[in-house]
PDB file of C-alpha atoms in Angstrom:
ATOM      1  CA  UNK A   1       6.525 -25.726   8.361  1.00  0.00           C
ATOM      2  CA  UNK A   2       7.804 -25.783   4.778  1.00  0.00           C
ATOM      3  CA  UNK A   3       4.346 -25.049   3.372  1.00  0.00           C
ATOM      4  CA  UNK A   4       4.049 -22.021   5.646  1.00  0.00           C
ATOM      5  CA  UNK A   5       7.516 -20.854   4.642  1.00  0.00           C
ATOM      6  CA  UNK A   6       6.754 -21.239   0.924  1.00  0.00           C
ATOM      7  CA  UNK A   7       3.437 -19.436   1.405  1.00  0.00           C
ATOM      8  CA  UNK A   8       5.227 -16.504   3.069  1.00  0.00           C
ATOM      9  CA  UNK A   9       7.776 -16.337   0.233  1.00  0.00           C
ATOM     10  CA  UNK A  10       4.988 -16.282  -2.361  1.00  0.00           C
ATOM     11  CA  UNK A  11       3.163 -13.507  -0.459  1.00  0.00           C
ATOM     12  CA  UNK A  12       6.358 -11.500  -0.197  1.00  0.00           C
ATOM     13  CA  UNK A  13       7.059 -11.772  -3.945  1.00  0.00           C
ATOM     14  CA  UNK A  14       3.490 -11.920  -5.331  1.00  0.00           C
ATOM     15  CA  UNK A  15       3.955  -8.614  -7.120  1.00  0.00           C
ATOM     16  CA  UNK A  16       6.782 -10.186  -9.132  1.00  0.00           C
ATOM     17  CA  UNK A  17       4.625 -13.142 -10.152  1.00  0.00           C
ATOM     18  CA  UNK A  18       1.817 -11.064 -11.653  1.00  0.00           C
ATOM     19  CA  UNK A  19       2.643 -10.059 -15.219  1.00  0.00           C
ATOM     20  CA  UNK A  20       0.702  -8.585 -18.108  1.00  0.00           C
ATOM     21  CA  UNK A  21      -0.530 -11.950 -19.332  1.00  0.00           C
ATOM     22  CA  UNK A  22      -1.763 -12.962 -15.873  1.00  0.00           C
ATOM     23  CA  UNK A  23      -3.414  -9.553 -15.424  1.00  0.00           C
ATOM     24  CA  UNK A  24      -5.190  -9.931 -18.764  1.00  0.00           C
ATOM     25  CA  UNK A  25      -6.432 -13.384 -17.708  1.00  0.00           C
ATOM     26  CA  UNK A  26      -7.797 -11.925 -14.461  1.00  0.00           C
ATOM     27  CA  UNK A  27      -9.593  -9.219 -16.440  1.00  0.00           C
ATOM     28  CA  UNK A  28     -10.979 -11.739 -18.931  1.00  0.00           C
ATOM     29  CA  UNK A  29     -12.294 -13.933 -16.106  1.00  0.00           C
ATOM     30  CA  UNK A  30     -13.972 -10.956 -14.430  1.00  0.00           C
ATOM     31  CA  UNK A  31     -15.381  -9.764 -17.778  1.00  0.00           C
ATOM     32  CA  UNK A  32     -17.269 -13.050 -18.096  1.00  0.00           C
ATOM     33  CA  UNK A  33     -19.393 -12.069 -15.074  1.00  0.00           C
ATOM     34  CA  UNK A  34     -19.076  -8.270 -15.045  1.00  0.00           C
ATOM     35  CA  UNK A  35     -18.308  -7.116 -18.595  1.00  0.00           C
ATOM     36  CA  UNK A  36     -19.235  -3.454 -18.020  1.00  0.00           C
ATOM     37  CA  UNK A  37     -16.670  -3.019 -15.254  1.00  0.00           C
ATOM     38  CA  UNK A  38     -13.808  -4.246 -17.433  1.00  0.00           C
ATOM     39  CA  UNK A  39     -15.009  -2.610 -20.673  1.00  0.00           C
ATOM     40  CA  UNK A  40     -15.319   0.809 -19.045  1.00  0.00           C
ATOM     41  CA  UNK A  41     -11.833   0.654 -17.545  1.00  0.00           C
ATOM     42  CA  UNK A  42      -9.384  -1.129 -19.883  1.00  0.00           C
ATOM     43  CA  UNK A  43      -8.207   0.196 -22.337  1.00  0.00           C
ATOM     44  CA  UNK A  44     -10.555   3.183 -22.712  1.00  0.00           C
ATOM     45  CA  UNK A  45      -9.816   4.781 -19.318  1.00  0.00           C
ATOM     46  CA  UNK A  46      -6.570   3.173 -18.113  1.00  0.00           C
ATOM     47  CA  UNK A  47      -3.997   1.045 -19.861  1.00  0.00           C
ATOM     48  CA  UNK A  48      -3.351  -2.544 -18.848  1.00  0.00           C
ATOM     49  CA  UNK A  49       0.096  -1.433 -17.674  1.00  0.00           C
ATOM     50  CA  UNK A  50      -1.350   1.173 -15.303  1.00  0.00           C
ATOM     51  CA  UNK A  51      -3.798  -1.330 -13.817  1.00  0.00           C
ATOM     52  CA  UNK A  52      -0.926  -3.804 -13.452  1.00  0.00           C
ATOM     53  CA  UNK A  53       1.205  -1.214 -11.610  1.00  0.00           C
ATOM     54  CA  UNK A  54      -1.650  -0.577  -9.183  1.00  0.00           C
ATOM     55  CA  UNK A  55      -1.924  -4.328  -8.576  1.00  0.00           C
ATOM     56  CA  UNK A  56       1.835  -4.550  -8.017  1.00  0.00           C
ATOM     57  CA  UNK A  57       1.636  -1.701  -5.500  1.00  0.00           C
ATOM     58  CA  UNK A  58      -1.172  -3.445  -3.627  1.00  0.00           C
ATOM     59  CA  UNK A  59       0.537  -6.835  -3.609  1.00  0.00           C
ATOM     60  CA  UNK A  60       3.861  -5.314  -2.535  1.00  0.00           C
ATOM     61  CA  UNK A  61       2.130  -4.157   0.663  1.00  0.00           C
ATOM     62  CA  UNK A  62       0.251  -7.448   1.197  1.00  0.00           C
ATOM     63  CA  UNK A  63      -3.137  -6.073   0.176  1.00  0.00           C
ATOM     64  CA  UNK A  64      -5.318  -8.820  -1.234  1.00  0.00           C
ATOM     65  CA  UNK A  65      -6.545  -8.354  -4.805  1.00  0.00           C
ATOM     66  CA  UNK A  66      -9.222 -11.036  -4.492  1.00  0.00           C
ATOM     67  CA  UNK A  67     -11.977  -8.423  -4.683  1.00  0.00           C
ATOM     68  CA  UNK A  68     -10.926  -7.463  -8.193  1.00  0.00           C
ATOM     69  CA  UNK A  69     -14.376  -6.116  -9.056  1.00  0.00           C
ATOM     70  CA  UNK A  70     -14.220  -3.505  -6.276  1.00  0.00           C
ATOM     71  CA  UNK A  71     -10.656  -2.583  -7.205  1.00  0.00           C
ATOM     72  CA  UNK A  72     -11.585  -2.036 -10.846  1.00  0.00           C
ATOM     73  CA  UNK A  73     -14.688  -0.037  -9.930  1.00  0.00           C
ATOM     74  CA  UNK A  74     -12.577   2.266  -7.760  1.00  0.00           C
ATOM     75  CA  UNK A  75     -10.054   2.632 -10.599  1.00  0.00           C
ATOM     76  CA  UNK A  76     -12.894   3.471 -12.992  1.00  0.00           C
ATOM     77  CA  UNK A  77     -14.201   6.112 -10.561  1.00  0.00           C
ATOM     78  CA  UNK A  78     -10.833   7.828 -10.119  1.00  0.00           C
ATOM     79  CA  UNK A  79      -9.211   7.008 -13.476  1.00  0.00           C
ATOM     80  CA  UNK A  80     -10.771  10.130 -14.975  1.00  0.00           C
ATOM     81  CA  UNK A  81      -8.972  12.319 -12.400  1.00  0.00           C
ATOM     82  CA  UNK A  82      -5.471  10.831 -12.593  1.00  0.00           C
ATOM     83  CA  UNK A  83      -3.427   8.228 -14.427  1.00  0.00           C
ATOM     84  CA  UNK A  84      -0.694   8.089 -11.753  1.00  0.00           C
ATOM     85  CA  UNK A  85      -0.586   4.469 -10.482  1.00  0.00           C
ATOM     86  CA  UNK A  86       0.662   5.532  -7.045  1.00  0.00           C
ATOM     87  CA  UNK A  87      -2.221   7.961  -6.531  1.00  0.00           C
ATOM     88  CA  UNK A  88      -4.700   5.423  -7.895  1.00  0.00           C
ATOM     89  CA  UNK A  89      -3.292   2.842  -5.468  1.00  0.00           C
ATOM     90  CA  UNK A  90      -4.035   5.190  -2.570  1.00  0.00           C
ATOM     91  CA  UNK A  91      -7.641   5.566  -3.760  1.00  0.00           C
ATOM     92  CA  UNK A  92      -7.977   1.779  -3.971  1.00  0.00           C
ATOM     93  CA  UNK A  93      -6.465   1.387  -0.492  1.00  0.00           C
ATOM     94  CA  UNK A  94      -9.048   3.841   0.863  1.00  0.00           C
ATOM     95  CA  UNK A  95     -11.826   1.874  -0.809  1.00  0.00           C
ATOM     96  CA  UNK A  96     -10.514  -1.395   0.639  1.00  0.00           C
ATOM     97  CA  UNK A  97      -9.786   0.175   4.029  1.00  0.00           C
ATOM     98  CA  UNK A  98     -12.027  -2.099   6.064  1.00  0.00           C
ATOM     99  CA  UNK A  99     -10.478  -5.236   4.557  1.00  0.00           C
ATOM    100  CA  UNK A 100      -6.947  -3.912   4.995  1.00  0.00           C
ATOM    101  CA  UNK A 101      -7.453  -3.033   8.667  1.00  0.00           C
ATOM    102  CA  UNK A 102      -9.159  -6.350   9.381  1.00  0.00           C
ATOM    103  CA  UNK A 103      -5.993  -8.339   8.649  1.00  0.00           C
ATOM    104  CA  UNK A 104      -4.005  -6.409  11.272  1.00  0.00           C
ATOM    105  CA  UNK A 105      -6.538  -6.482  14.105  1.00  0.00           C
ATOM    106  CA  UNK A 106      -5.720  -8.587  17.127  1.00  0.00           C
ATOM    107  CA  UNK A 107      -8.022 -11.294  18.450  1.00  0.00           C
ATOM    108  CA  UNK A 108      -9.639  -8.860  20.899  1.00  0.00           C
ATOM    109  CA  UNK A 109     -10.547  -6.526  17.980  1.00  0.00           C
ATOM    110  CA  UNK A 110      -7.823  -4.086  18.980  1.00  0.00           C
ATOM    111  CA  UNK A 111      -5.458  -2.450  16.508  1.00  0.00           C
ATOM    112  CA  UNK A 112      -2.138  -1.396  18.062  1.00  0.00           C
ATOM    113  CA  UNK A 113      -1.178   1.930  16.485  1.00  0.00           C
ATOM    114  CA  UNK A 114       1.733   4.295  16.305  1.00  0.00           C
ATOM    115  CA  UNK A 115       0.839   7.665  14.849  1.00  0.00           C
ATOM    116  CA  UNK A 116       3.151  10.188  13.275  1.00  0.00           C
ATOM    117  CA  UNK A 117       3.490  13.533  14.970  1.00  0.00           C
ATOM    118  CA  UNK A 118       1.958  16.394  12.999  1.00  0.00           C
ATOM    119  CA  UNK A 119       5.375  18.071  12.655  1.00  0.00           C
ATOM    120  CA  UNK A 120       6.869  14.887  11.196  1.00  0.00           C
ATOM    121  CA  UNK A 121       4.022  14.657   8.689  1.00  0.00           C
ATOM    122  CA  UNK A 122       4.622  18.280   7.721  1.00  0.00           C
ATOM    123  CA  UNK A 123       8.357  17.605   7.233  1.00  0.00           C
ATOM    124  CA  UNK A 124       7.534  14.641   5.004  1.00  0.00           C
ATOM    125  CA  UNK A 125       4.885  16.604   3.075  1.00  0.00           C
ATOM    126  CA  UNK A 126       7.294  19.496   2.474  1.00  0.00           C
ATOM    127  CA  UNK A 127       9.963  17.032   1.269  1.00  0.00           C
ATOM    128  CA  UNK A 128       7.790  15.567  -1.501  1.00  0.00           C
ATOM    129  CA  UNK A 129       9.108  16.718  -4.871  1.00  0.00           C
ATOM    130  CA  UNK A 130       6.859  16.509  -7.936  1.00  0.00           C
ATOM    131  CA  UNK A 131       8.150  14.769 -11.060  1.00  0.00           C
ATOM    132  CA  UNK A 132       6.838  13.341 -14.330  1.00  0.00           C
ATOM    133  CA  UNK A 133       6.611   9.894 -12.714  1.00  0.00           C
ATOM    134  CA  UNK A 134       4.700  11.204  -9.674  1.00  0.00           C
ATOM    135  CA  UNK A 135       6.116  12.613  -6.477  1.00  0.00           C
ATOM    136  CA  UNK A 136       9.211  11.364  -4.717  1.00  0.00           C
ATOM    137  CA  UNK A 137      10.554  11.975  -1.239  1.00  0.00           C
ATOM    138  CA  UNK A 138      13.657  14.171  -1.039  1.00  0.00           C
ATOM    139  CA  UNK A 139      14.149  14.303   2.709  1.00  0.00           C
ATOM    140  CA  UNK A 140      17.403  15.250   4.401  1.00  0.00           C
ATOM    141  CA  UNK A 141      19.240  12.020   5.406  1.00  0.00           C
ATOM    142  CA  UNK A 142      19.754  13.091   9.027  1.00  0.00           C
ATOM    143  CA  UNK A 143      16.066  13.878   9.437  1.00  0.00           C
ATOM    144  CA  UNK A 144      15.118  10.568   7.815  1.00  0.00           C
ATOM    145  CA  UNK A 145      17.429   8.693  10.215  1.00  0.00           C
ATOM    146  CA  UNK A 146      15.872  10.389  13.257  1.00  0.00           C
ATOM    147  CA  UNK A 147      12.355   9.557  12.038  1.00  0.00           C
ATOM    148  CA  UNK A 148      13.256   5.914  11.442  1.00  0.00           C
ATOM    149  CA  UNK A 149      15.102   5.684  14.768  1.00  0.00           C
ATOM    150  CA  UNK A 150      12.096   7.050  16.690  1.00  0.00           C
ATOM    151  CA  UNK A 151       9.681   4.710  14.917  1.00  0.00           C
ATOM    152  CA  UNK A 152      11.992   1.753  15.603  1.00  0.00           C
ATOM    153  CA  UNK A 153      12.190   2.655  19.321  1.00  0.00           C
ATOM    154  CA  UNK A 154       8.421   2.931  19.608  1.00  0.00           C
ATOM    155  CA  UNK A 155       7.983  -0.402  17.814  1.00  0.00           C
ATOM    156  CA  UNK A 156      10.402  -2.070  20.241  1.00  0.00           C
ATOM    157  CA  UNK A 157       8.291  -0.819  23.155  1.00  0.00           C
ATOM    158  CA  UNK A 158       5.230  -2.410  21.563  1.00  0.00           C
ATOM    159  CA  UNK A 159       7.114  -5.624  20.812  1.00  0.00           C
ATOM    160  CA  UNK A 160       7.895  -6.034  24.519  1.00  0.00           C
ATOM    161  CA  UNK A 161       4.158  -6.322  25.105  1.00  0.00           C
ATOM    162  CA  UNK A 162       3.819  -8.878  22.316  1.00  0.00           C
ATOM    163  CA  UNK A 163       2.041  -6.502  19.922  1.00  0.00           C
ATOM    164  CA  UNK A 164       2.958  -5.717  16.340  1.00  0.00           C
ATOM    165  CA  UNK A 165       1.835  -2.117  15.791  1.00  0.00           C
ATOM    166  CA  UNK A 166       0.904  -0.414  12.552  1.00  0.00           C
ATOM    167  CA  UNK A 167       1.956   3.134  11.743  1.00  0.00           C
ATOM    168  CA  UNK A 168      -0.833   5.613  11.065  1.00  0.00           C
ATOM    169  CA  UNK A 169      -0.099   8.498   8.685  1.00  0.00           C
ATOM    170  CA  UNK A 170      -2.289  10.966   6.838  1.00  0.00           C
ATOM    171  CA  UNK A 171      -3.418   9.857   3.360  1.00  0.00           C
ATOM    172  CA  UNK A 172      -1.350  12.510   1.602  1.00  0.00           C
ATOM    173  CA  UNK A 173       1.976  11.202   2.974  1.00  0.00           C
ATOM    174  CA  UNK A 174       1.224   7.505   3.644  1.00  0.00           C
ATOM    175  CA  UNK A 175       2.925   6.075   0.547  1.00  0.00           C
ATOM    176  CA  UNK A 176       6.004   8.257   1.049  1.00  0.00           C
ATOM    177  CA  UNK A 177       6.298   7.229   4.694  1.00  0.00           C
ATOM    178  CA  UNK A 178       6.025   3.592   3.597  1.00  0.00           C
ATOM    179  CA  UNK A 179       8.812   4.067   1.047  1.00  0.00           C
ATOM    180  CA  UNK A 180      10.926   5.804   3.680  1.00  0.00           C
ATOM    181  CA  UNK A 181      10.529   3.010   6.222  1.00  0.00           C
ATOM    182  CA  UNK A 182      10.356  -0.134   4.066  1.00  0.00           C
ATOM    183  CA  UNK A 183      14.105  -0.559   3.708  1.00  0.00           C
ATOM    184  CA  UNK A 184      14.918  -0.205   7.404  1.00  0.00           C
ATOM    185  CA  UNK A 185      11.679  -1.504   8.918  1.00  0.00           C
ATOM    186  CA  UNK A 186      10.420  -3.994   6.313  1.00  0.00           C
ATOM    187  CA  UNK A 187       7.727  -5.499   8.548  1.00  0.00           C
ATOM    188  CA  UNK A 188       6.147  -2.154   9.399  1.00  0.00           C
ATOM    189  CA  UNK A 189       2.634  -1.689   8.051  1.00  0.00           C
ATOM    190  CA  UNK A 190       1.739   1.915   7.221  1.00  0.00           C
ATOM    191  CA  UNK A 191      -1.954   2.771   7.088  1.00  0.00           C
ATOM    192  CA  UNK A 192      -3.782   6.032   6.566  1.00  0.00           C
ATOM    193  CA  UNK A 193      -6.912   7.455   8.195  1.00  0.00           C
TER     194      UNK A 193
END
């Protein structure tokens, strides 16, 4: 029981355990087998700090970084288009989509889903404000409360059946919906199409 508890604590805080030195060691280990992947990406295309932020974003949402080669290849593909770690994280999540979904499937290969209404997605999309550090969500508090309340109610209906659903949102708003819900519904997984 204690080992399971400690394992859950480590998973929950893995993003805090990965620092620049550990990230550099991961890159060095991968470079021994796949030098081109690492050489093309760090530091010529993206800084170590940007790659580290992407890893933190992935770990914060319990996305495994074991397939580091694939993650770095995706970053190399999209690193020419943007340097924003949040946007790059979304590209990596799309590339790892099959692996991400697999961890939430039930034994019968079913994936219990809640999807956002199109109007709610439009409200969220219209509330995204651009900034130098990427976009942030500036949604009216009353609207945010109603969205969270409705998601919570729907989750409770699923929980009565013994299922833990995931929330499906469009790729353009997924990360903002996750940030909106993580404080009030910390166990909610938010996936995109």
